Short mmCIF file of C-alpha atoms in Angstrom, two decimals:
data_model
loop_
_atom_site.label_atom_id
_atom_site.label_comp_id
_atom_site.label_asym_id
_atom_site.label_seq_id
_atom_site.Cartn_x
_atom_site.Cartn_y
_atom_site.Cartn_z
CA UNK R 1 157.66 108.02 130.29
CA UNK R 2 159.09 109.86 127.04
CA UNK R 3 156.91 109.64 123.91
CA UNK R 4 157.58 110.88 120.54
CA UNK R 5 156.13 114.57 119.78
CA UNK R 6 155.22 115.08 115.78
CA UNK R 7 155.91 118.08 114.25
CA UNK R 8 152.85 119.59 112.17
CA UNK R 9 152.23 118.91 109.28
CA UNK R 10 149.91 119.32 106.18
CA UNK R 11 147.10 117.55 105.36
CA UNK R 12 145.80 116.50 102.32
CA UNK R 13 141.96 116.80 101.89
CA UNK R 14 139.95 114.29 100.05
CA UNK R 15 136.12 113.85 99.71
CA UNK R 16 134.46 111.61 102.65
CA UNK R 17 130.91 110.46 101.90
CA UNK R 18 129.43 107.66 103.75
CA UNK R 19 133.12 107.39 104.79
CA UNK R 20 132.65 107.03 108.71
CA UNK R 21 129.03 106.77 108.71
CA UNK R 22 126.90 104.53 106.56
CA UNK R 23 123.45 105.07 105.11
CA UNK R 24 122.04 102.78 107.52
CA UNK R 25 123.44 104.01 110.31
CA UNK R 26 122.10 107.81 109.61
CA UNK R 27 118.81 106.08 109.25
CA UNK R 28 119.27 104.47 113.33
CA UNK R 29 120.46 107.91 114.00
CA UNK R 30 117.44 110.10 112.34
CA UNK R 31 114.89 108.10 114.36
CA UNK R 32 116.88 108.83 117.58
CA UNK R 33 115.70 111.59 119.83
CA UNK R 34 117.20 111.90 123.32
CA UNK R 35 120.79 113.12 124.08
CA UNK R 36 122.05 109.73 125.86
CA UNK R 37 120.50 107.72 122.94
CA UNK R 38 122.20 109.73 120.15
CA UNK R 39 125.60 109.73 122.44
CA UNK R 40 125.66 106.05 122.52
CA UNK R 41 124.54 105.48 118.71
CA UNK R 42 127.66 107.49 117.60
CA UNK R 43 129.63 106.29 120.49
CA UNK R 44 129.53 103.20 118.86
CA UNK R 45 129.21 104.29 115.03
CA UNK R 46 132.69 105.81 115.62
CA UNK R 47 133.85 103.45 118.31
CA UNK R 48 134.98 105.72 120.51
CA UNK R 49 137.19 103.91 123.36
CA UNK R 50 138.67 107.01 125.44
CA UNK R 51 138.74 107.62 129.51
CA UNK R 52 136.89 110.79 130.86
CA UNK R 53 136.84 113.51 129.95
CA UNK R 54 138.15 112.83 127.01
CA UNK R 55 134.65 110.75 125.84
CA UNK R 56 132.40 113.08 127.14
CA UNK R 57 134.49 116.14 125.16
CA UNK R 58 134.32 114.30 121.70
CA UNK R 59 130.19 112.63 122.15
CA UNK R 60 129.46 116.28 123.06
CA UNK R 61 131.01 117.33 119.96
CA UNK R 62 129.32 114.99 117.57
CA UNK R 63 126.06 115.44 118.90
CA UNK R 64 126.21 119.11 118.38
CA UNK R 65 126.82 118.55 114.57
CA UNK R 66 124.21 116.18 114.42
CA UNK R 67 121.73 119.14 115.95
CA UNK R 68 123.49 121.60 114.01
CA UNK R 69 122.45 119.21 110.76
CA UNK R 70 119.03 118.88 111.95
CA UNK R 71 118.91 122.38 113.00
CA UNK R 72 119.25 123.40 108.78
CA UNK R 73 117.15 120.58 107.43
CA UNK R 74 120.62 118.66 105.73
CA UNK R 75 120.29 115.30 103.63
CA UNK R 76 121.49 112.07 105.46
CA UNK R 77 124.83 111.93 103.30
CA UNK R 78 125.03 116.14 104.28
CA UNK R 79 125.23 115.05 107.77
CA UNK R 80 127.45 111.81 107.14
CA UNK R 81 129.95 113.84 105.68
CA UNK R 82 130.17 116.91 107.99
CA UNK R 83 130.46 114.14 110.92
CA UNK R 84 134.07 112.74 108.89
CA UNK R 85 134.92 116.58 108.52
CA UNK R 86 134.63 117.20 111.99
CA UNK R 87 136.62 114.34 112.58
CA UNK R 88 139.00 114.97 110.51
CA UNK R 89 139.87 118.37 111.61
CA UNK R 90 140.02 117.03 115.17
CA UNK R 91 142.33 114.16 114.33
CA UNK R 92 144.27 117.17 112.62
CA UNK R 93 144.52 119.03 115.90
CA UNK R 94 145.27 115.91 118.04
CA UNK R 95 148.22 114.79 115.67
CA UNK R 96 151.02 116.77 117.54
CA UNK R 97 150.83 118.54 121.12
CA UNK R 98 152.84 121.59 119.04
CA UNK R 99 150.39 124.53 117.41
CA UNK R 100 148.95 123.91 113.88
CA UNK R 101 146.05 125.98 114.00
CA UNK R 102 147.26 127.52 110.82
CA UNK R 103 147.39 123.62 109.18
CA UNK R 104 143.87 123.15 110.64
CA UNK R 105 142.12 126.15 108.74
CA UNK R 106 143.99 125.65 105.53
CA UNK R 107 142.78 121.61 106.20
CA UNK R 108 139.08 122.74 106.95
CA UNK R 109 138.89 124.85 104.16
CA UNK R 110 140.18 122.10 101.34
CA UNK R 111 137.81 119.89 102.55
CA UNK R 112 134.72 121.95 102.56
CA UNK R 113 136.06 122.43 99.21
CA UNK R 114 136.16 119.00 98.74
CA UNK R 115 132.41 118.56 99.14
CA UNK R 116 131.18 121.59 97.41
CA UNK R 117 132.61 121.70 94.01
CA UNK R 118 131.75 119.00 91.14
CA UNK R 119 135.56 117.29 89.99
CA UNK R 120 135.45 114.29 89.89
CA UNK R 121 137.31 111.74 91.05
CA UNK R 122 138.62 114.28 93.36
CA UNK R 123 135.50 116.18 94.71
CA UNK R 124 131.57 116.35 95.04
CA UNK R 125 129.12 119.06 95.62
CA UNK R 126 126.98 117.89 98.45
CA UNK R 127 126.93 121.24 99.83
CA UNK R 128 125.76 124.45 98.43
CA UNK R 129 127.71 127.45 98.70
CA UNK R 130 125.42 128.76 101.11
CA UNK R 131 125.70 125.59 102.85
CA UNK R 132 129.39 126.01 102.63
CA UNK R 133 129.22 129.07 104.67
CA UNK R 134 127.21 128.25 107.07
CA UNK R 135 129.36 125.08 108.08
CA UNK R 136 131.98 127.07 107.83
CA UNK R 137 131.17 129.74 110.75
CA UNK R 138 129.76 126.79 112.61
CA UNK R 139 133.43 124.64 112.02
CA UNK R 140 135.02 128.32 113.64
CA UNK R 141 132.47 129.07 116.56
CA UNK R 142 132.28 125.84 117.60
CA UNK R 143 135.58 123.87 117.36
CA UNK R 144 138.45 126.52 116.32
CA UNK R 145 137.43 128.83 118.35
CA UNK R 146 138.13 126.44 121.21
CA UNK R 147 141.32 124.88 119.46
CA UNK R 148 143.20 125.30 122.49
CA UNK R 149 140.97 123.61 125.12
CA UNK R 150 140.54 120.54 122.54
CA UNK R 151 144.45 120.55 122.25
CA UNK R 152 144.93 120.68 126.13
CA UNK R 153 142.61 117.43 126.69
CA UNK R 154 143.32 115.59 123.95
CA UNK R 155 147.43 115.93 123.58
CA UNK R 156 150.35 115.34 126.37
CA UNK R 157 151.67 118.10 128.30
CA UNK R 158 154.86 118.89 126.85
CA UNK R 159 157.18 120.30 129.92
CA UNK R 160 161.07 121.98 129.20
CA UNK R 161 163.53 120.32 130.98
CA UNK R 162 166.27 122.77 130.81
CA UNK R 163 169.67 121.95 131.99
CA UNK R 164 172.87 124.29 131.78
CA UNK R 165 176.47 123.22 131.49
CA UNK R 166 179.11 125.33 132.24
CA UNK R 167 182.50 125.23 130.13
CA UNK R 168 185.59 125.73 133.02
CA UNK R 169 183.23 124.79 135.78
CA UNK R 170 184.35 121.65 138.31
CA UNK R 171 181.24 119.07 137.88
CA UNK R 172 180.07 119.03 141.80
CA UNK R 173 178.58 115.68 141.57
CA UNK R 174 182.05 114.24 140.55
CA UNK R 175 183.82 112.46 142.93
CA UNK R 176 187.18 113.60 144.37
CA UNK R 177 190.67 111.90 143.39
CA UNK R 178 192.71 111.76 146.87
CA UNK R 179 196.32 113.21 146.10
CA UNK R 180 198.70 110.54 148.17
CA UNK R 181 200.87 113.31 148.13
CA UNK R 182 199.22 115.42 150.60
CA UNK R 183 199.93 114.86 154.08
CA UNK R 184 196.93 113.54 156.79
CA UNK R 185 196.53 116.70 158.62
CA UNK R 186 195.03 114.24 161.79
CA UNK R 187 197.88 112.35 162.25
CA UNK R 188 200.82 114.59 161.11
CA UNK R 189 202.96 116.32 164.04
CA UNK R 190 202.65 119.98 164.67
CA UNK R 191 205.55 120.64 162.38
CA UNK R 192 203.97 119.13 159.76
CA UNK R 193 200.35 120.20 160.14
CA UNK R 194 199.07 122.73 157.19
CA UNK R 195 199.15 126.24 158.71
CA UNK R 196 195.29 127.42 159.37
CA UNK R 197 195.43 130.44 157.51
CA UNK R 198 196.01 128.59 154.15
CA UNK R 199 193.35 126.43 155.25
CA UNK R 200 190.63 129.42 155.93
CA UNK R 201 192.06 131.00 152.53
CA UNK R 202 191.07 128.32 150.31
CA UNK R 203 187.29 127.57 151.81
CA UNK R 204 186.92 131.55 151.77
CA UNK R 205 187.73 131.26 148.23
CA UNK R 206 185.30 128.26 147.30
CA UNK R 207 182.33 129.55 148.95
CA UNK R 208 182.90 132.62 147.27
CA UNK R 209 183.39 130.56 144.00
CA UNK R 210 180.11 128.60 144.82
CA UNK R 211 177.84 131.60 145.60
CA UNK R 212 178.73 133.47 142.38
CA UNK R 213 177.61 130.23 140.58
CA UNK R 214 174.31 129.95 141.88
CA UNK R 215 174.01 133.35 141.17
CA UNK R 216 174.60 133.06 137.12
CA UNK R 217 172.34 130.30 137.06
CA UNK R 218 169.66 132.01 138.77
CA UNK R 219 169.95 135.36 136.12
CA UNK R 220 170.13 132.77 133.33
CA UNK R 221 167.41 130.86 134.72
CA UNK R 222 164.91 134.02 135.22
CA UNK R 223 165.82 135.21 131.34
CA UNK R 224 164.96 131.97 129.86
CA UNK R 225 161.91 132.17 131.94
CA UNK R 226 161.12 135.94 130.65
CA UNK R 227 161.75 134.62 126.92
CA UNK R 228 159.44 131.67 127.44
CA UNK R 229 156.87 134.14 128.89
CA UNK R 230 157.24 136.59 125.84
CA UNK R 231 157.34 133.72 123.01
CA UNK R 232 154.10 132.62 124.61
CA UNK R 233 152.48 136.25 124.54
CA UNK R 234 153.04 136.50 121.06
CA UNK R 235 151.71 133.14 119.84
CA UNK R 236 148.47 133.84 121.79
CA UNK R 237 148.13 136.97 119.62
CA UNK R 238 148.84 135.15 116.81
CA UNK R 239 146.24 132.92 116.93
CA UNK R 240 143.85 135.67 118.19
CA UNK R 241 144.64 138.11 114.54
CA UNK R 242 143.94 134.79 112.80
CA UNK R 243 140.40 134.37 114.29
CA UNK R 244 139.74 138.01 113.54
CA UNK R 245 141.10 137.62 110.06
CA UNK R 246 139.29 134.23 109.77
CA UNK R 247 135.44 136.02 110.94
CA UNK R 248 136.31 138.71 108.16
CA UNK R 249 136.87 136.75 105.50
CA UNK R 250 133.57 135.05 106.35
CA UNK R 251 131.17 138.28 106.84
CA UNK R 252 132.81 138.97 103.60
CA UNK R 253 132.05 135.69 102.08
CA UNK R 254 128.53 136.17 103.46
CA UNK R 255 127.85 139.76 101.94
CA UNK R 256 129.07 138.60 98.54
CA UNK R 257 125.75 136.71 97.21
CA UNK R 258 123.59 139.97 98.31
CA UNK R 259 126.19 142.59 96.30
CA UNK R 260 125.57 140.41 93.47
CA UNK R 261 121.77 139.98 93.50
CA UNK R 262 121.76 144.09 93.87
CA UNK R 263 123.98 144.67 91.16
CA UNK R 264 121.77 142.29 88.69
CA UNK R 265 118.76 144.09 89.91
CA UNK R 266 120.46 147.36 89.03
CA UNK R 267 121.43 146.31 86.06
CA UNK R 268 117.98 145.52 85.48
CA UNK R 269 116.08 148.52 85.90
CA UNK R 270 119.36 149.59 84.08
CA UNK R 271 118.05 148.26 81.43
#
């Protein structure tokens, strides 16, 4: 069955407290304790309604940020809120079976933004800076870093169908006009039969005709195959200098807050 592919596209981030969880529905979650409990309370918070494995994939996923939460002592609307971001950035992934991991850390990053700087009506700062960070490496080690696997489950296989038309080329599954004018070799008289050597000429002639067809379509087959093959090589380490660049940036991001406090205390005794 053919289904519409999207192309990616950019997303606009916006601030998402108590957006898909409420207040008292972190409180039912905060008293919960087993695995299978906390599955089925967000199972049913978010109402999720997919076949295996796709159910199992995303429960796993939101009960890791709920531990993660716990794990650093966040507030009920902390947790709330990294729950929609997670979302979110899934939903971004799962919108088109075509890469957009660069529209999903441009998206992640706006909406950590969103929830970490005071502008009203367009952001709030639930989360510290420090906070900020720490989401952030968790958002990369635990979701982008496996962008691909979550893309394979969640999206269609998209397959090439590749077909090849030949300009000057008879079509073979045409069928054949009869020419009146030819004579029925079967019941013509020896006289009139077609001489065999004309006959032997012309199917010499086609096979040769059909052989050097299949073999141009097998070259341009293997090339496009080759191309395919090399396109893919070089998106994989694409995404791969992006990760790199991406854990930089946030070792860097990490070290800033210390290379301040020394440079203060310097200053200090300075002083």
């Amino acid at each position: 069955m053919d289904c519409e592919i999207k192309a990616p596209q950019e997303l606009k981030a916006k601030f998402m407290l108590w957006t898909d969880v409420s207040f008292h529905d972190m409180e039912v979650i905060n008293k919960i304790q087993s695995i299978p409990d906390l599955e089925s309370a967000l199972c049913n918070v978010f109402g999720v309604e997919l076949p295996e494995p796709k159910r199992a994939v995303l429960l796993e996923l939101y009960v890791q940020t709920v531990l993660f939460c716990r794990q650093h002592s966040l507030k009920k609307e902390q947790t709330s809120a990294l729950l929609s971001i997670i979302k979110s950035i899934h939903e971004a992934n799962i919108q088109t079976a075509f890469c957009n991991i660069e529209q999903c850390l441009n998206y992640s990053k706006e909406l950590l933004l969103c929830h970490s700087v005071r502008r009203p009506p367009f952001s709030i700062d639930i989360f510290s800076f420090q906070e900020v960070d720490c989401i952030s490496k968790y958002i990369h080690c635990n979701y982008l870093r496996y962008y691909k696997l979550y893309k394979y489950i969640f999206t269609p296989q998209v397959k090439l169908d590749l077909s090849l038309t030949y300009s000057g080329m008879p079509d073979h599954g045409s069928p054949v006009m009869e020419d009146s004018s030819v004579p029925d070799v079967e019941n013509a008289t020896d006289e009139e039969a077609v001489p065999k050597t004309d006959a032997s000429f012309i199917t010499e002639h086609e096979e040769a005709s059909t052989a050097s067809t299949s073999e141009l379509k097998a070259l341009i087959e293997q090339e496009v195959r080759q191309q395919l093959k090399i396109a893919s090589g070089q998106l994989d380490q694409t995404i791969r200098e992006k990760e790199k660049a991406f854990q930089l940036n946030g070792a860097l991001n990490s070290l800033q807050p210390n290379l301040k406090a020394k440079r203060e205390k310097d200053g200090k005794k300075t002083s």
